[in-house]
Amino acid sequence: MDVLSDVISTVRTGQPHSARIEWHAPYATRFPEIPGAKFLVVLQGSTWLLTHGEQRLQLGPGDVLFLPRGREHSLSSSPETEGAVDCAGALRHQSDIATAAAGEAVPTLVCSRGYARPKDVPTTFGATTIGDSGDGEPTCVTVGGSYHASASRPHPLLAELPSVVHLPAKVGRRSELPLAVGLLGRELGTNRPGGDTLIPHLLDMLVVYILRTYLEEIRESGDNPGCGFAGALRDPGVHAAVQAVHRDPAHPWSVAELGERAGLSRAAFSRRFTALVGQSPLAYVTWWRLTTAARLLREEDAPISSVATRVGYSSQFAFANAFKREFGRSPGRYREASAESDAAQSSPGQEAPVAGTTPSRR
């Protein structure tokens, strides 16, 4: 895979969540910080993003938000609205969404001061209404979602992004972003066969388009030229070296060989790589090997010795020591903890606060 795809597939942990929400003014709902990333897209109408009194941003149709570190935020029908209700305490079921027939619109949730979630209803994907819907049209419709990720191991590309990335509609129109948003919004709005398989892939696609659009906008605007990991992806030599490491983490890479891939001397390559990526070439090789190992441990049942070999460790003992230094637990215990976390996230009644969503259907 290419580097940007690797960033998404490897750093993400657990089950993604997403929902389509119809908002009816007045409303003010607070979404807590999560260990991961959030996104929000306005399909129609407008809403206000409020972040700890630091930022008040009005969002309109086609606007996209990306919060790479899962920052706490509120969505409100007014910039002056106070007393936002926590998303986990603001929703109650109005109908049994688990019994929606295939192809039918997913029944909704309605915001109130009370909260009572039936224990047998999963909470991964769905459609939601917030506010007193009555017979009126919603004042805003959004699609939002979240990825849980390792807060202690953000990829440099995500770590250097601002806490709130805003892509106005005029930016998104130049990319495939609106098409991805439309597909996800329609899929979340109906209970159709295959949705459980399709929606996670649509989420991956949408986040890739968000990041791609942001990076292209930075490059074209001239902001932050040549700096950070985004700059590394624009530097032909460093990008070639990073790509080589991602494609074959098991290879016994040396700084000299990576420099050859970049078309630079050993010393020149090391200086440029460190300046852009923020760590030395071999430190990044180790980081990527162990990050890849963590993904393999989460997603596969392969023996730990096999995982060690696939990421460049000839000794299972050396791999276990390196892994424990990085993650604070042995590979075996990490795999067990990841399985327990996944089971907890996918069990009925588990809350999954995301960017402007509290999901309602799996």
Short mmCIF file of C-alpha atoms in Angstrom, two decimals:
data_model
loop_
_atom_site.label_atom_id
_atom_site.label_comp_id
_atom_site.label_asym_id
_atom_site.label_seq_id
_atom_site.Cartn_x
_atom_site.Cartn_y
_atom_site.Cartn_z
CA MET A 1 0.00 0.00 0.00
CA ASP A 2 0.98 3.63 -0.35
CA VAL A 3 1.93 5.68 2.72
CA LEU A 4 -1.39 7.50 3.13
CA SER A 5 -3.33 4.23 2.98
CA ASP A 6 -0.98 2.74 5.55
CA VAL A 7 -1.61 5.67 7.90
CA ILE A 8 -5.33 4.87 7.91
CA SER A 9 -5.20 1.07 8.01
CA THR A 10 -2.42 0.65 10.56
CA VAL A 11 -3.07 3.35 13.13
CA ARG A 12 -6.82 2.65 13.43
CA THR A 13 -7.88 0.27 16.18
CA GLY A 14 -11.25 -1.23 17.00
CA GLN A 15 -14.52 -0.68 15.19
CA PRO A 16 -15.25 2.61 13.38
CA HIS A 17 -18.56 4.35 14.06
CA SER A 18 -20.73 6.58 11.93
CA ALA A 19 -24.23 8.01 11.70
CA ARG A 20 -26.42 10.34 9.67
CA ILE A 21 -28.15 12.90 11.89
CA GLU A 22 -31.09 15.22 11.33
CA TRP A 23 -30.88 18.23 13.66
CA HIS A 24 -33.92 20.27 14.72
CA ALA A 25 -33.31 23.65 16.35
CA PRO A 26 -32.88 24.56 19.10
CA TYR A 27 -30.17 22.10 20.10
CA ALA A 28 -26.75 22.09 21.74
CA THR A 29 -24.99 18.74 22.08
CA ARG A 30 -21.53 18.12 23.47
CA PHE A 31 -19.29 15.29 22.21
CA PRO A 32 -16.41 14.27 24.50
CA GLU A 33 -12.80 13.77 23.51
CA ILE A 34 -11.99 10.28 22.27
CA PRO A 35 -8.69 8.43 21.70
CA GLY A 36 -8.88 8.66 17.94
CA ALA A 37 -10.08 10.82 15.07
CA LYS A 38 -13.49 12.29 14.22
CA PHE A 39 -15.02 13.72 11.07
CA LEU A 40 -18.20 15.66 10.32
CA VAL A 41 -19.80 16.63 7.00
CA VAL A 42 -22.77 19.00 6.62
CA LEU A 43 -25.19 17.67 3.99
CA GLN A 44 -27.76 20.46 4.25
CA GLY A 45 -28.55 23.46 6.42
CA SER A 46 -26.03 24.91 8.85
CA THR A 47 -24.71 24.34 12.37
CA TRP A 48 -22.18 25.87 14.75
CA LEU A 49 -19.02 24.16 15.97
CA LEU A 50 -18.01 25.24 19.48
CA THR A 51 -14.69 24.16 21.06
CA HIS A 52 -14.13 25.13 24.70
CA GLY A 53 -14.91 28.77 23.97
CA GLU A 54 -11.83 28.98 21.76
CA GLN A 55 -13.53 28.65 18.41
CA ARG A 56 -16.99 29.37 17.04
CA LEU A 57 -17.26 28.23 13.45
CA GLN A 58 -20.41 28.22 11.35
CA LEU A 59 -20.61 25.26 8.98
CA GLY A 60 -22.71 25.17 5.83
CA PRO A 61 -23.65 22.61 3.16
CA GLY A 62 -20.63 20.71 1.88
CA ASP A 63 -18.31 21.83 4.69
CA VAL A 64 -16.08 19.09 6.13
CA LEU A 65 -14.46 18.90 9.57
CA PHE A 66 -11.68 16.53 10.59
CA LEU A 67 -10.50 16.30 14.22
CA PRO A 68 -7.41 14.08 14.04
CA ARG A 69 -7.03 13.80 17.82
CA GLY A 70 -10.68 13.43 18.72
CA ARG A 71 -11.02 16.83 20.36
CA GLU A 72 -14.05 17.56 22.56
CA HIS A 73 -16.56 19.81 20.80
CA SER A 74 -20.19 20.86 20.70
CA LEU A 75 -22.62 21.30 17.84
CA SER A 76 -25.26 23.97 18.33
CA SER A 77 -28.02 25.72 16.45
CA SER A 78 -26.71 29.06 17.76
CA PRO A 79 -23.25 30.43 18.58
CA GLU A 80 -24.66 31.75 21.85
CA THR A 81 -26.26 28.52 23.03
CA GLU A 82 -25.13 27.46 26.50
CA GLY A 83 -25.67 24.35 28.59
CA ALA A 84 -24.92 21.77 25.91
CA VAL A 85 -26.20 18.30 26.73
CA ASP A 86 -23.75 15.39 26.66
CA CYS A 87 -24.44 13.16 23.68
CA ALA A 88 -24.52 10.07 25.93
CA GLY A 89 -27.20 11.68 28.09
CA ALA A 90 -29.24 13.34 25.37
CA LEU A 91 -30.62 10.49 23.31
CA ARG A 92 -33.44 8.05 23.78
CA HIS A 93 -34.89 5.48 21.41
CA GLN A 94 -38.24 6.28 19.85
CA SER A 95 -38.55 3.05 17.90
CA ASP A 96 -36.86 -0.29 17.60
CA ILE A 97 -34.28 0.26 14.87
CA ALA A 98 -33.15 -3.35 15.09
CA THR A 99 -36.38 -4.48 13.37
CA ALA A 100 -36.18 -2.17 10.34
CA ALA A 101 -36.87 -4.15 7.19
CA ALA A 102 -34.15 -4.39 4.57
CA GLY A 103 -34.20 -1.36 2.30
CA GLU A 104 -36.39 0.72 4.62
CA ALA A 105 -35.33 4.02 6.11
CA VAL A 106 -33.77 3.47 9.52
CA PRO A 107 -36.09 4.73 12.31
CA THR A 108 -34.65 7.58 14.32
CA LEU A 109 -33.63 8.59 17.80
CA VAL A 110 -34.90 11.80 19.35
CA CYS A 111 -32.94 14.09 21.66
CA SER A 112 -34.36 14.74 25.11
CA ARG A 113 -33.12 15.41 28.62
CA GLY A 114 -33.72 11.79 29.51
CA TYR A 115 -31.81 8.80 28.18
CA ALA A 116 -32.82 5.15 27.95
CA ARG A 117 -31.03 2.89 25.46
CA PRO A 118 -32.43 -0.65 25.04
CA LYS A 119 -29.64 -3.06 25.90
CA ASP A 120 -30.20 -5.24 22.84
CA VAL A 121 -29.57 -2.50 20.26
CA PRO A 122 -26.03 -2.28 18.82
CA THR A 123 -24.43 1.13 18.44
CA THR A 124 -22.11 1.21 15.46
CA PHE A 125 -23.83 2.68 12.40
CA GLY A 126 -27.19 4.34 11.94
CA ALA A 127 -29.47 7.33 11.52
CA THR A 128 -30.44 9.74 14.27
CA THR A 129 -32.65 12.76 14.91
CA ILE A 130 -31.65 15.37 17.49
CA GLY A 131 -34.10 17.98 18.69
CA ASP A 132 -37.89 18.17 18.66
CA SER A 133 -38.64 16.96 15.14
CA GLY A 134 -42.41 17.37 15.18
CA ASP A 135 -43.61 17.58 11.58
CA GLY A 136 -40.99 20.10 10.48
CA GLU A 137 -37.99 19.73 8.23
CA PRO A 138 -34.56 19.47 9.90
CA THR A 139 -32.54 22.68 10.14
CA CYS A 140 -29.35 20.70 9.51
CA VAL A 141 -28.36 17.22 8.31
CA THR A 142 -24.88 15.84 8.97
CA VAL A 143 -22.84 12.70 8.50
CA GLY A 144 -20.26 12.07 11.20
CA GLY A 145 -17.95 9.32 12.29
CA SER A 146 -15.03 8.30 14.44
CA TYR A 147 -11.99 6.06 14.39
CA HIS A 148 -10.54 4.81 17.62
CA ALA A 149 -6.74 4.88 17.50
CA SER A 150 -3.74 4.52 19.75
CA ALA A 151 -3.43 7.92 21.44
CA SER A 152 0.17 7.18 22.40
CA ARG A 153 1.23 6.26 18.83
CA PRO A 154 -0.23 8.75 16.37
CA HIS A 155 1.37 8.63 12.96
CA PRO A 156 3.51 11.75 12.36
CA LEU A 157 1.17 12.78 9.55
CA LEU A 158 -1.80 12.90 11.94
CA ALA A 159 0.18 14.26 14.88
CA GLU A 160 1.20 17.41 13.01
CA LEU A 161 -2.29 18.29 11.77
CA PRO A 162 -4.15 21.11 13.53
CA SER A 163 -6.67 19.96 16.14
CA VAL A 164 -9.52 21.11 13.85
CA VAL A 165 -9.17 20.78 10.07
CA HIS A 166 -11.88 22.70 8.21
CA LEU A 167 -12.38 22.07 4.50
CA PRO A 168 -14.95 24.55 3.16
CA ALA A 169 -17.35 23.36 0.49
CA LYS A 170 -15.45 25.29 -2.18
CA VAL A 171 -12.43 23.07 -1.50
CA GLY A 172 -14.34 19.78 -1.47
CA ARG A 173 -15.99 20.46 -4.83
CA ARG A 174 -12.64 19.98 -6.56
CA SER A 175 -12.21 16.44 -5.28
CA GLU A 176 -14.06 13.15 -5.00
CA LEU A 177 -15.04 14.09 -1.46
CA PRO A 178 -18.71 14.93 -2.21
CA LEU A 179 -19.18 11.56 -3.94
CA ALA A 180 -17.82 9.68 -0.92
CA VAL A 181 -20.01 11.72 1.43
CA GLY A 182 -23.10 11.01 -0.66
CA LEU A 183 -22.48 7.26 -0.71
CA LEU A 184 -21.92 7.10 3.03
CA GLY A 185 -24.94 9.28 3.81
CA ARG A 186 -27.27 7.14 1.70
CA GLU A 187 -25.94 3.90 3.17
CA LEU A 188 -26.40 5.16 6.73
CA GLY A 189 -29.95 6.27 5.98
CA THR A 190 -31.27 2.82 5.06
CA ASN A 191 -31.04 -0.67 6.47
CA ARG A 192 -29.89 -2.58 3.39
CA PRO A 193 -28.15 -5.96 3.10
CA GLY A 194 -24.36 -5.77 3.18
CA GLY A 195 -24.23 -2.49 5.09
CA ASP A 196 -22.10 -3.88 7.90
CA THR A 197 -19.40 -4.76 5.37
CA LEU A 198 -19.75 -1.73 3.14
CA ILE A 199 -19.85 1.11 5.68
CA PRO A 200 -16.36 0.58 7.21
CA HIS A 201 -14.85 0.68 3.71
CA LEU A 202 -16.79 3.85 2.90
CA LEU A 203 -15.44 5.38 6.10
CA ASP A 204 -11.89 4.49 5.07
CA MET A 205 -12.50 6.01 1.65
CA LEU A 206 -13.96 9.20 3.11
CA VAL A 207 -11.08 9.76 5.54
CA VAL A 208 -8.52 9.17 2.79
CA TYR A 209 -10.30 11.76 0.61
CA ILE A 210 -10.37 14.21 3.53
CA LEU A 211 -6.63 13.86 4.13
CA ARG A 212 -5.81 13.89 0.42
CA THR A 213 -7.86 17.05 -0.13
CA TYR A 214 -6.24 18.76 2.86
CA LEU A 215 -2.71 17.89 1.72
CA GLU A 216 -3.46 19.06 -1.82
CA GLU A 217 -4.89 22.32 -0.50
CA ILE A 218 -1.79 22.92 1.66
CA ARG A 219 0.49 22.26 -1.30
CA GLU A 220 -1.43 24.52 -3.68
CA SER A 221 -1.86 27.35 -1.19
CA GLY A 222 1.83 27.38 -0.26
CA ASP A 223 1.07 27.13 3.46
CA ASN A 224 3.67 25.29 5.54
CA PRO A 225 5.78 24.48 2.46
CA GLY A 226 8.14 21.55 2.81
CA CYS A 227 7.58 21.12 6.55
CA GLY A 228 6.58 18.07 8.57
CA PHE A 229 5.51 14.67 7.33
CA ALA A 230 3.33 16.30 4.69
CA GLY A 231 6.54 17.86 3.39
CA ALA A 232 8.19 14.43 3.46
CA LEU A 233 5.47 13.09 1.17
CA ARG A 234 6.13 15.96 -1.24
CA ASP A 235 9.90 15.44 -1.19
CA PRO A 236 10.64 12.87 -3.94
CA GLY A 237 13.69 11.40 -2.23
CA VAL A 238 12.33 11.10 1.31
CA HIS A 239 8.98 9.89 -0.02
CA ALA A 240 10.72 7.12 -1.97
CA ALA A 241 12.56 6.01 1.16
CA VAL A 242 9.44 6.04 3.34
CA GLN A 243 7.55 4.13 0.67
CA ALA A 244 10.28 1.48 0.57
CA VAL A 245 10.11 1.00 4.36
CA HIS A 246 6.32 0.70 4.27
CA ARG A 247 6.39 -1.83 1.45
CA ASP A 248 8.98 -4.08 3.09
CA PRO A 249 9.38 -3.48 6.85
CA ALA A 250 11.17 -6.82 7.22
CA HIS A 251 14.10 -5.73 5.06
CA PRO A 252 17.31 -5.00 7.02
CA TRP A 253 17.34 -1.32 6.11
CA SER A 254 20.42 0.83 6.60
CA VAL A 255 20.68 4.61 6.32
CA ALA A 256 23.01 4.19 3.35
CA GLU A 257 20.55 1.97 1.46
CA LEU A 258 17.65 4.30 2.18
CA GLY A 259 19.82 7.18 1.00
CA GLU A 260 20.36 5.34 -2.27
CA ARG A 261 16.58 5.00 -2.68
CA ALA A 262 16.33 8.75 -2.14
CA GLY A 263 19.18 9.52 -4.54
CA LEU A 264 21.17 11.24 -1.77
CA SER A 265 24.36 10.63 0.16
CA ARG A 266 24.01 8.97 3.54
CA ALA A 267 24.62 12.18 5.48
CA ALA A 268 22.44 14.40 3.29
CA PHE A 269 19.58 11.91 3.39
CA SER A 270 19.77 11.51 7.16
CA ARG A 271 19.64 15.29 7.69
CA ARG A 272 16.73 15.80 5.30
CA PHE A 273 14.74 12.84 6.60
CA THR A 274 15.16 13.85 10.25
CA ALA A 275 14.22 17.46 9.51
CA LEU A 276 11.00 16.47 7.74
CA VAL A 277 9.83 13.40 9.63
CA GLY A 278 10.99 14.44 13.08
CA GLN A 279 13.02 11.31 13.83
CA SER A 280 16.02 9.58 12.34
CA PRO A 281 15.58 7.12 9.46
CA LEU A 282 16.29 4.03 11.56
CA ALA A 283 14.09 5.26 14.41
CA TYR A 284 11.25 5.54 11.90
CA VAL A 285 12.01 2.04 10.57
CA THR A 286 11.70 0.64 14.11
CA TRP A 287 8.54 2.64 14.78
CA TRP A 288 6.93 1.42 11.58
CA ARG A 289 7.91 -2.21 12.18
CA LEU A 290 6.33 -2.22 15.64
CA THR A 291 3.27 -0.30 14.46
CA THR A 292 2.79 -2.88 11.71
CA ALA A 293 3.30 -5.68 14.22
CA ALA A 294 0.57 -4.22 16.43
CA ARG A 295 -1.84 -4.20 13.49
CA LEU A 296 -1.02 -7.83 12.65
CA LEU A 297 -1.55 -8.84 16.28
CA ARG A 298 -4.94 -7.11 16.30
CA GLU A 299 -6.17 -8.41 12.96
CA GLU A 300 -4.64 -11.88 12.56
CA ASP A 301 -4.21 -15.07 14.56
CA ALA A 302 -0.72 -15.77 13.20
CA PRO A 303 1.84 -17.03 15.73
CA ILE A 304 3.87 -14.30 17.40
CA SER A 305 7.03 -15.79 15.89
CA SER A 306 5.51 -15.31 12.42
CA VAL A 307 4.59 -11.69 13.19
CA ALA A 308 8.15 -11.08 14.40
CA THR A 309 9.60 -12.42 11.14
CA ARG A 310 7.22 -10.38 8.99
CA VAL A 311 8.40 -7.13 10.58
CA GLY A 312 12.12 -7.87 10.45
CA TYR A 313 12.97 -9.63 13.72
CA SER A 314 14.82 -12.92 13.44
CA SER A 315 14.45 -13.53 17.18
CA GLN A 316 11.06 -13.73 18.86
CA PHE A 317 12.75 -12.77 22.14
CA ALA A 318 14.22 -9.59 20.63
CA PHE A 319 10.86 -8.75 19.08
CA ALA A 320 9.01 -9.26 22.37
CA ASN A 321 11.46 -7.00 24.21
CA ALA A 322 11.23 -4.25 21.59
CA PHE A 323 7.46 -4.51 21.49
CA LYS A 324 7.12 -4.30 25.27
CA ARG A 325 9.38 -1.24 25.40
CA GLU A 326 7.15 0.47 22.84
CA PHE A 327 3.69 -0.65 24.01
CA GLY A 328 4.23 -1.42 27.68
CA ARG A 329 3.04 -5.02 27.39
CA SER A 330 4.07 -8.25 25.70
CA PRO A 331 2.80 -9.09 22.19
CA GLY A 332 0.57 -11.82 23.60
CA ARG A 333 -0.99 -9.58 26.22
CA TYR A 334 -1.45 -6.82 23.63
CA ARG A 335 -3.37 -9.23 21.39
CA GLU A 336 -5.60 -10.31 24.28
CA ALA A 337 -6.31 -6.72 25.33
CA SER A 338 -7.14 -5.73 21.75
CA ALA A 339 -9.60 -8.62 21.42
CA GLU A 340 -11.25 -7.63 24.71
CA SER A 341 -11.52 -4.02 23.57
CA ASP A 342 -13.04 -4.99 20.22
CA ALA A 343 -15.58 -7.22 21.97
CA ALA A 344 -16.54 -4.39 24.32
CA GLN A 345 -16.97 -1.91 21.45
CA SER A 346 -19.17 -4.26 19.43
CA SER A 347 -21.35 -5.51 22.30
CA PRO A 348 -24.92 -4.21 22.54
CA GLY A 349 -25.49 -1.04 24.51
CA GLN A 350 -21.97 0.30 24.22
CA GLU A 351 -21.85 4.03 23.64
CA ALA A 352 -19.53 5.37 20.94
CA PRO A 353 -19.44 9.16 20.88
CA VAL A 354 -18.20 10.54 17.57
CA ALA A 355 -18.11 13.82 15.70
CA GLY A 356 -21.70 14.88 15.80
CA THR A 357 -23.03 11.34 16.16
CA THR A 358 -24.15 8.80 18.64
CA PRO A 359 -24.50 5.74 16.40
CA SER A 360 -27.61 3.63 16.43
CA ARG A 361 -27.31 0.69 14.03
CA ARG A 362 -24.72 -1.94 13.33
#
